[in-house]
XYZ file of C-alpha atoms in Angstrom:
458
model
C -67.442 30.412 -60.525
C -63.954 30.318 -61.811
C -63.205 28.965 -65.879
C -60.338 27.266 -66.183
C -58.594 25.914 -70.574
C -60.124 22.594 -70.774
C -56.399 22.406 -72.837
C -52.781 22.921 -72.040
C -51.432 24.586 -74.961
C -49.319 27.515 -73.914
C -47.768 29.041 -77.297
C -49.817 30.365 -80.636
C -48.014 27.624 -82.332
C -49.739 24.783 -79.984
C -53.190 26.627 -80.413
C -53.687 26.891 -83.725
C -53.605 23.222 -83.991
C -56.521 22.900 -81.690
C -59.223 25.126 -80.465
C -59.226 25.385 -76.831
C -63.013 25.580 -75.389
C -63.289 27.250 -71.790
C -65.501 25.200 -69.406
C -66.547 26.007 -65.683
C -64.886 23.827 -62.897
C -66.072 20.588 -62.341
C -66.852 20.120 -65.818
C -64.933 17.422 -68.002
C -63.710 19.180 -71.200
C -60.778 17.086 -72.342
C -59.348 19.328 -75.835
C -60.333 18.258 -79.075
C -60.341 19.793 -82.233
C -63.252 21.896 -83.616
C -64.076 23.975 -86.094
C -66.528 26.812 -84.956
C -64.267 29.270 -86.450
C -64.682 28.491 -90.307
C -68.319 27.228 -89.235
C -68.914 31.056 -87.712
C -67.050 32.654 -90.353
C -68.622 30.813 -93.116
C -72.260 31.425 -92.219
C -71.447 34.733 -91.263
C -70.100 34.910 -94.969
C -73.585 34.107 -96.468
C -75.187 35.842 -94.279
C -74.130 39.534 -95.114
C -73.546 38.503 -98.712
C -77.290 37.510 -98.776
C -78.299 40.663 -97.292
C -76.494 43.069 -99.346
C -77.746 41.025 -102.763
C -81.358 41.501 -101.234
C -80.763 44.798 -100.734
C -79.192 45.371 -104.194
C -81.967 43.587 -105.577
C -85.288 45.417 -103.693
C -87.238 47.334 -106.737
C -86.441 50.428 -104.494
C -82.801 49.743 -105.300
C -82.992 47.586 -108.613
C -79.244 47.503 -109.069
C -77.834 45.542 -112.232
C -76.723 41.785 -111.817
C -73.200 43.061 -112.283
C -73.091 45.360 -109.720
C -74.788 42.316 -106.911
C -72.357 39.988 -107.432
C -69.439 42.713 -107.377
C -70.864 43.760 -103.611
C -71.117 40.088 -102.804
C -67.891 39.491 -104.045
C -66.199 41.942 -101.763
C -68.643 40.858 -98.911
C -66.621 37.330 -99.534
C -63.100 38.953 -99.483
C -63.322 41.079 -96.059
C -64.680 37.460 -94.587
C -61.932 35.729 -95.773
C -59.861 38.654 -94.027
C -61.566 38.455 -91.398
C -60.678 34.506 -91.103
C -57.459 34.888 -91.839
C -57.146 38.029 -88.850
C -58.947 36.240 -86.277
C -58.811 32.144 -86.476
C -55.440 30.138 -86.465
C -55.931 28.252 -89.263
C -54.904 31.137 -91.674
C -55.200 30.870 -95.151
C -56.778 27.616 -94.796
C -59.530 29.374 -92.880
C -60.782 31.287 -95.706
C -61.264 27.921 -98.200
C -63.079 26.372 -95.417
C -65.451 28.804 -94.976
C -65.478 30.521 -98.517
C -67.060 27.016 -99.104
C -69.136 26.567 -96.580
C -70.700 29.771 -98.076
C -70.481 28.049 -101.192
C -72.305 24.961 -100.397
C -74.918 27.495 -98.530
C -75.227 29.742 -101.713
C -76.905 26.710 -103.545
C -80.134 27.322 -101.873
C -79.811 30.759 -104.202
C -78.333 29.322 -107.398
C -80.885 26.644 -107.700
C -82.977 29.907 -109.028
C -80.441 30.697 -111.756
C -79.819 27.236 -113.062
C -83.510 27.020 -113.639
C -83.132 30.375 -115.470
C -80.592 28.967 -117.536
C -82.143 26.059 -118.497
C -85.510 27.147 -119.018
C -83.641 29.540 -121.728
C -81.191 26.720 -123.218
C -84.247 23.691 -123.641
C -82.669 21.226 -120.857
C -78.972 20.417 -119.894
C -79.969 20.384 -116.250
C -77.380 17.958 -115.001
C -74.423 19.370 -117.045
C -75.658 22.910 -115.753
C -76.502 22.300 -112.261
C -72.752 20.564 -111.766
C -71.063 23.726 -113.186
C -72.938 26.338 -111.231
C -72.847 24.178 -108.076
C -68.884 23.392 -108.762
C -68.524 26.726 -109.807
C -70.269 28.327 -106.568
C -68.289 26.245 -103.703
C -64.997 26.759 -105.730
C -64.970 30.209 -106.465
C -65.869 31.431 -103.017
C -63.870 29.199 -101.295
C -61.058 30.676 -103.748
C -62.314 34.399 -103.158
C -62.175 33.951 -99.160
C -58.920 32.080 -99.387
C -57.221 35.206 -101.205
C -59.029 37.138 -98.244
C -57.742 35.113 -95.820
C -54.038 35.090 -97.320
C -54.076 39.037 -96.967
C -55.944 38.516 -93.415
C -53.393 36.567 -92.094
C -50.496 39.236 -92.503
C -51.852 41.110 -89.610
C -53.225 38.059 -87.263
C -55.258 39.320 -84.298
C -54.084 39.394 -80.602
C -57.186 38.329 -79.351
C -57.314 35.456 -81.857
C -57.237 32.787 -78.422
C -59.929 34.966 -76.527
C -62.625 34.415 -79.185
C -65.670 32.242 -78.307
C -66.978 30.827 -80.676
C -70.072 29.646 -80.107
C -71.208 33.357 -78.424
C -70.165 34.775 -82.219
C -72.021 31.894 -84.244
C -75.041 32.420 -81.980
C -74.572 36.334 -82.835
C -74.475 35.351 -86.531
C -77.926 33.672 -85.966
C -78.937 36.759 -84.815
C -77.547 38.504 -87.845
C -79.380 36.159 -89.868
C -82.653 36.843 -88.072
C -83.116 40.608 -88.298
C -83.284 41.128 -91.717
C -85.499 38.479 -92.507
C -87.999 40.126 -89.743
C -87.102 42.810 -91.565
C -87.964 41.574 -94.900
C -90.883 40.126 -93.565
C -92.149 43.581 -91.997
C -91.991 44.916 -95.665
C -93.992 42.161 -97.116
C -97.040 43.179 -94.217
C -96.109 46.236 -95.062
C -96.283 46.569 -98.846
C -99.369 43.949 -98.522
C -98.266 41.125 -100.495
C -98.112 38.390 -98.110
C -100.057 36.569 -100.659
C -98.086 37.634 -103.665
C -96.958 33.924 -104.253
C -100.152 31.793 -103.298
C -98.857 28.471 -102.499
C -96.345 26.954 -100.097
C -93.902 24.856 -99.489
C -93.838 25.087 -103.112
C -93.719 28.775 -105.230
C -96.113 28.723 -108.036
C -95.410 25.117 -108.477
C -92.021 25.415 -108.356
C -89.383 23.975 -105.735
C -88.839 26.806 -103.392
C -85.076 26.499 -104.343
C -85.695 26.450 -108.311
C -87.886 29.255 -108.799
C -86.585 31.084 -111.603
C -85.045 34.693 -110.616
C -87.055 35.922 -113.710
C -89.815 35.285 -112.233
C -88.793 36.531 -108.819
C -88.238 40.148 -110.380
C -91.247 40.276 -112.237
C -93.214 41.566 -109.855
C -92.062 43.392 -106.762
C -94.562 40.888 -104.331
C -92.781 38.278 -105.752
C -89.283 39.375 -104.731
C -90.411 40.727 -101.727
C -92.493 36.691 -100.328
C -89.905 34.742 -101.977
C -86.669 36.202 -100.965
C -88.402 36.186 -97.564
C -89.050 32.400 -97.749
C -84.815 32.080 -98.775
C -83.919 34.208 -95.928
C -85.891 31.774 -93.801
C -84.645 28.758 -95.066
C -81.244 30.368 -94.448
C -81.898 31.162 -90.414
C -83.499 27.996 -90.456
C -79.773 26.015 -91.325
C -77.958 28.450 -89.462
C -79.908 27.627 -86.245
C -79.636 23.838 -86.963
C -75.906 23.908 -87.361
C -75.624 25.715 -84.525
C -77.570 23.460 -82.176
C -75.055 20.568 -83.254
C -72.125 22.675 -82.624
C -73.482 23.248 -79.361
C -74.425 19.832 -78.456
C -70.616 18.655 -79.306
C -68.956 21.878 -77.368
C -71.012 22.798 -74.635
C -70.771 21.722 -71.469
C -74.029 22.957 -69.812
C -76.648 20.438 -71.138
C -79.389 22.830 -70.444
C -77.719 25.319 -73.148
C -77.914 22.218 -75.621
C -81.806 22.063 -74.811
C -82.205 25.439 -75.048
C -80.781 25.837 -78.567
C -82.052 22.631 -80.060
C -85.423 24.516 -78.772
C -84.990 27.483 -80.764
C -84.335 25.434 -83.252
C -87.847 23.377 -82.918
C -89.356 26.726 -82.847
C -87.885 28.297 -85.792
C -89.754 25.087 -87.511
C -92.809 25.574 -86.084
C -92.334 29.616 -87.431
C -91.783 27.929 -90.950
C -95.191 26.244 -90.884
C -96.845 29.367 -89.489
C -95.864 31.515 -92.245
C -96.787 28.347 -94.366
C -100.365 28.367 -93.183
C -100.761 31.618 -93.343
C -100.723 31.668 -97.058
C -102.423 28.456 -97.598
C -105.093 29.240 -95.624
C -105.426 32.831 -96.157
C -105.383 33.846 -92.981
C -104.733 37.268 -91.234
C -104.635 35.871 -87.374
C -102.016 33.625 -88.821
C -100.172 36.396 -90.616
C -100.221 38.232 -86.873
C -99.367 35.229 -84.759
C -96.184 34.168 -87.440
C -94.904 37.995 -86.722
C -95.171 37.854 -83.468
C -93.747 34.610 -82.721
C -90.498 35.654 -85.366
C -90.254 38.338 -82.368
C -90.192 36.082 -79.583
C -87.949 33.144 -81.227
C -84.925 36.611 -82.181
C -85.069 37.607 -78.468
C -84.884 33.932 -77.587
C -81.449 33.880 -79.962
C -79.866 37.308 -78.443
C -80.235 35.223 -74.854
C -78.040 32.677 -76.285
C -76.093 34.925 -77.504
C -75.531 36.179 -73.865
C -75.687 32.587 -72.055
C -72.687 31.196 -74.486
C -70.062 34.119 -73.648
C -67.299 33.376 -71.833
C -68.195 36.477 -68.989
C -71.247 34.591 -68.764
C -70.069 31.436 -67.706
C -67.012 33.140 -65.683
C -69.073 35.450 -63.932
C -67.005 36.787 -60.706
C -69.660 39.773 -60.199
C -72.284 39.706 -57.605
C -74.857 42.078 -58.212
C -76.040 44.767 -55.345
C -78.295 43.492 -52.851
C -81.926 44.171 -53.773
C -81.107 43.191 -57.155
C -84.373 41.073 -57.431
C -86.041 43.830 -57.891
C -84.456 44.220 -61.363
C -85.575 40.182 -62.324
C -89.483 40.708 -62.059
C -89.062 44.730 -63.543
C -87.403 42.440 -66.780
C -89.636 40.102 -66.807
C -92.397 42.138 -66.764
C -90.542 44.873 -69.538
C -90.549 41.332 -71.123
C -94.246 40.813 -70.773
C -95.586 43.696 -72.047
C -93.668 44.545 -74.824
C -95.006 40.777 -76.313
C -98.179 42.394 -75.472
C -97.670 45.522 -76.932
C -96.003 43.509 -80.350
C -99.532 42.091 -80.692
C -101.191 45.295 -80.539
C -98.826 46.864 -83.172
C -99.442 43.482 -85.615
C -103.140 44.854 -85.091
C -102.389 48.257 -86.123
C -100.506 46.981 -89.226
C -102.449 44.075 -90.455
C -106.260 45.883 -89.102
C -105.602 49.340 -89.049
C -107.021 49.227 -85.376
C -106.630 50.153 -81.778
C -104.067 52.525 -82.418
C -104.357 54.720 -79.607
C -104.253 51.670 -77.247
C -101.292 50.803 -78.795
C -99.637 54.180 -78.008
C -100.868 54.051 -74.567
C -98.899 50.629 -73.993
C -96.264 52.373 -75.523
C -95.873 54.955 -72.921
C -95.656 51.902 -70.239
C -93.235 50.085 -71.974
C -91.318 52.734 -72.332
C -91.084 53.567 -68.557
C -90.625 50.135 -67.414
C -88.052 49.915 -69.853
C -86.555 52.862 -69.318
C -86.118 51.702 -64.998
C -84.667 48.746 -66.422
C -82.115 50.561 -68.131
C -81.169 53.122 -65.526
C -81.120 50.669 -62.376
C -78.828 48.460 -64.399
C -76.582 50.867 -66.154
C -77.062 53.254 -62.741
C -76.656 50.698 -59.878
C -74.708 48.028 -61.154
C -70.763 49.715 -61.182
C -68.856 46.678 -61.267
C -70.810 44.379 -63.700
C -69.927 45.695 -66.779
C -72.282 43.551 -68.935
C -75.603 44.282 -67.108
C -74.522 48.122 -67.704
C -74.080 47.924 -71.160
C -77.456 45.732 -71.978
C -79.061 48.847 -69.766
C -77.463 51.281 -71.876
C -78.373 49.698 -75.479
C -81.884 49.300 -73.863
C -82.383 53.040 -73.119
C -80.920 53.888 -76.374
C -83.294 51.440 -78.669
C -86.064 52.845 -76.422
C -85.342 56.626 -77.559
C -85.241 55.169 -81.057
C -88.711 53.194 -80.789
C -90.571 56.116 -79.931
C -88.796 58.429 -82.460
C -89.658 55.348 -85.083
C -93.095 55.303 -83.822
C -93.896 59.112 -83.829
C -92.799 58.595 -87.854
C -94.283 55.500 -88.579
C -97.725 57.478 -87.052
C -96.909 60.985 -89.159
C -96.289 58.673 -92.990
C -99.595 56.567 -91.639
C -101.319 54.578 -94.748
C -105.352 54.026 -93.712
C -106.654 50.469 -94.180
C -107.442 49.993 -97.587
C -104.956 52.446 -99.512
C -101.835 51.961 -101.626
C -98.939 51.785 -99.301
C -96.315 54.151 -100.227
C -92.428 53.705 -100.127
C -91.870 55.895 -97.197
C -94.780 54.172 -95.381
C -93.401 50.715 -96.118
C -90.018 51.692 -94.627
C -91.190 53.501 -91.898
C -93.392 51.038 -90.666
C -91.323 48.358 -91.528
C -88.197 50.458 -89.433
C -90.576 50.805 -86.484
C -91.063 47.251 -86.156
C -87.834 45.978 -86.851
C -86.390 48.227 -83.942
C -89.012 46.578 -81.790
C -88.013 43.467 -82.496
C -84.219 44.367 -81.425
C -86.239 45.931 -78.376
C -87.025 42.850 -77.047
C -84.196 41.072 -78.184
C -81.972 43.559 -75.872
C -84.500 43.267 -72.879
C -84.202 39.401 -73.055
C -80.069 39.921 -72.907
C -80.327 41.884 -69.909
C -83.029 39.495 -68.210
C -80.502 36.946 -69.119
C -77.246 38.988 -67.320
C -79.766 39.974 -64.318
C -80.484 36.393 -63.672
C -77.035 35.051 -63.909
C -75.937 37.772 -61.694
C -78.681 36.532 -58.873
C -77.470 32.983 -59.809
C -73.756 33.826 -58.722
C -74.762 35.989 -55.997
C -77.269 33.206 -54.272
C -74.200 30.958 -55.018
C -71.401 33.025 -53.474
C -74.125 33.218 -50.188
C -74.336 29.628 -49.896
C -70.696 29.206 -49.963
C -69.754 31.433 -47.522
C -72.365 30.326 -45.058
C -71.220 26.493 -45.696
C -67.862 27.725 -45.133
């Protein structure tokens, strides 16, 4: 299937007052002007900023305030950079999406404002409009000075960007950490630390004081799990609207609104889980977190550009490689419920190495046949070569995560916490890498069976 600009703009001058969206054949695309640059680069913003404050802030860390907002603050420069390096709008990139960011960072500030008045007796309107104000304006002003600097050495590959394949990469940027974060709570046992939901001990999830966040580690730990969340959660929304007004394939529209459905119904799992108390909960909301990230990485794949002008048949035979993914698929999902066992019940441990070995074969003939038999299809080899790679890793991460073991019932130590915690995150980007390749196997079948029927029509 050939791609063809659904635009005519010829010169870097005519582009950068449009974005040009690639479309297969046959589709309509007439240009129009969109804005999935400063949308990606302004969630993408947020994103690592978030991450490096929650790593800043973890009681294993326990940096200073100072020393947070510095890191975030330079997170926010190198994004405006990167805006002004790699979209067309320049300058005017970076405001756009330094406040995007800022707009995004209210879901955070909402804690401090209710810090600050809880210590000043009231002023909640005046002080919510200055740290609201204050938040969109100084990182749009931050990532605008990033973005000035940016834009003195603009990209050459500025036109070949897709968009939508690097916002759906941000999603799953967003994603891993909170599984991440969400492994530590399991794993430091304090999935119950703060005992109601939606709300957080009475509180609006978005105005519980920070105070009270870093008062007790299980605190910091469920709530800045529940802001991660609520982060993916408008990340994935915003990109299923993008999608719906840029795509062309109406099944990749369904397919992301669907994500984001299920990223809802993850909310109300973890929801339930600590209103009702309940362990199979706990096991089924990791799990499903899982399933929903690998589901992202395949859109990810499906909105590339190689993806949708694929001009690679795959060998004949190559069947064979569909049902070995899908089943590599199968039972790692299998073998992520027996390792939620092991965590949350301390049982069937050795089954759970047994799988192991499986999925590790079946993996590992994944990976070779598609990085081994597969010369001229670049992207099926590298999603076989990650896949061997993270496979090595697993069972390094595993071997550990058996060796700093906690029994059932003990005080979970640091190292444990991590370990664990490591071990299942790397899982997580396990499946996440076998659902890319399943994706790049089938759409390699799909132009193959296509290329057949055309040259037998023809």
């Amino acid at each position: 299937m050939a791609v063809q600009p659904a635009g005519t703009a010829s010169t870097e001058e005519n582009s950068s007052k449009i974005a040009i969206d690639y479309a297969p054949v046959g589709i309509s695309a007439e240009p129009r002007p969109v804005f999935g640059d400063v949308l990606t680069l302004g969630f993408g913003i947020t994103v690592a900023a978030w991450t490096c404050a929650y790593i800043c802030r973890m009681p294993i860390v326990n940096a200073d305030g100072p020393t947070t907002v510095v890191t975030m603050l330079g997170v926010i420069i190198l994004g405006g950079m990167a805006a002004g390096r790699y979209s067309h709008k320049g300058w005017r990139a970076g405001i756009y999406a330094g406040g995007i960011s800022g707009i995004l960072d209210i879901l955070i500030v909402g804690s401090l404002i209710q810090d600050y008045t809880r210590s000043h007796h009231g002023a909640t309107l005046p002080s919510a409009a200055l740290w609201i104000g204050g938040s969109i304006g100084f990182n749009a002003a931050v990532a605008g000075l990033g973005a000035a600097l940016g834009s003195l050495i603009p990209s050459p590959r500025r036109t070949q960007i897709a968009w939508a394949q690097v916002f759906a990469i941000v999603l799953c940027c967003a994603t891993l950490p909170l599984i991440t974060a969400g492994g530590l709570v399991t794993a430091f046992r304090v999935g119950m630390a703060v005992p109601d939901w939606p709300q957080s001990y009475g509180y609006n999830m978005f105005l519980f004081p920070l105070s009270m966040m870093q008062k007790h580690e299980g605190n910091f730990y469920e709530h800045a799990h529940r802001l991660m969340g609520s982060l993916v959660g408008f990340t994935a929304l915003t990109l299923a609207i993008y999608l719906t007004c840029v795509e062309s394939r109406r099944w990749v529209k369904i397919y992301a609104w669907s994500l984001g459905v299920a990223i809802a119904i993850q909310a109300v799992l973890g929801g339930t889980r600590v209103t009702e108390n309940s362990i199979p909960l706990a096991i089924a909301h990791g799990i499903f977190a899982q399933v929903v990230f690998a589901g992202m990485a395949a859109l990810a794949a499906i909105t590339s550009r190689r993806f949708i002008a694929l001009q690679t048949p795959v060998r004949d035979g190559a069947s064979v490689d569909w049902v070995l993914a899908i089943t590599f698929l199968s039972i790692m999902v299998v073998q992520l419920l027996l390792g939620a066992l092991v965590r949350h019940k301390d049982m069937l441990v050795l089954l759970h190495i047994t799988v192991a070995m499986f999925v590790a074969m079946i993996g590992m003939g994944c990976g070779v046949r598609a990085w081994g038999m597969q010369e001229n299809f670049s992207s099926l080899r590298r999603a076989g070569a990650w896949l061997m790679t993270i496979i090595g890793l697993q069972l390094f991460l595993g071997i550990q995560a058996l060796i700093f073991r906690n029994p059932h019932g003990e005080t979970p130590t640091t190292v444990h916490a991590f370990m664990t915690t490591a071990h299942q995150a790397n899982g997580a980007l396990l499946l996440a890498t076998g659902a890319v390749l399943a994706a790049w196997t089938f759409r390699g079948l799909e132009f193959s069976r296509t290329e057949r029927l055309t040259t037998t029509a023809s």
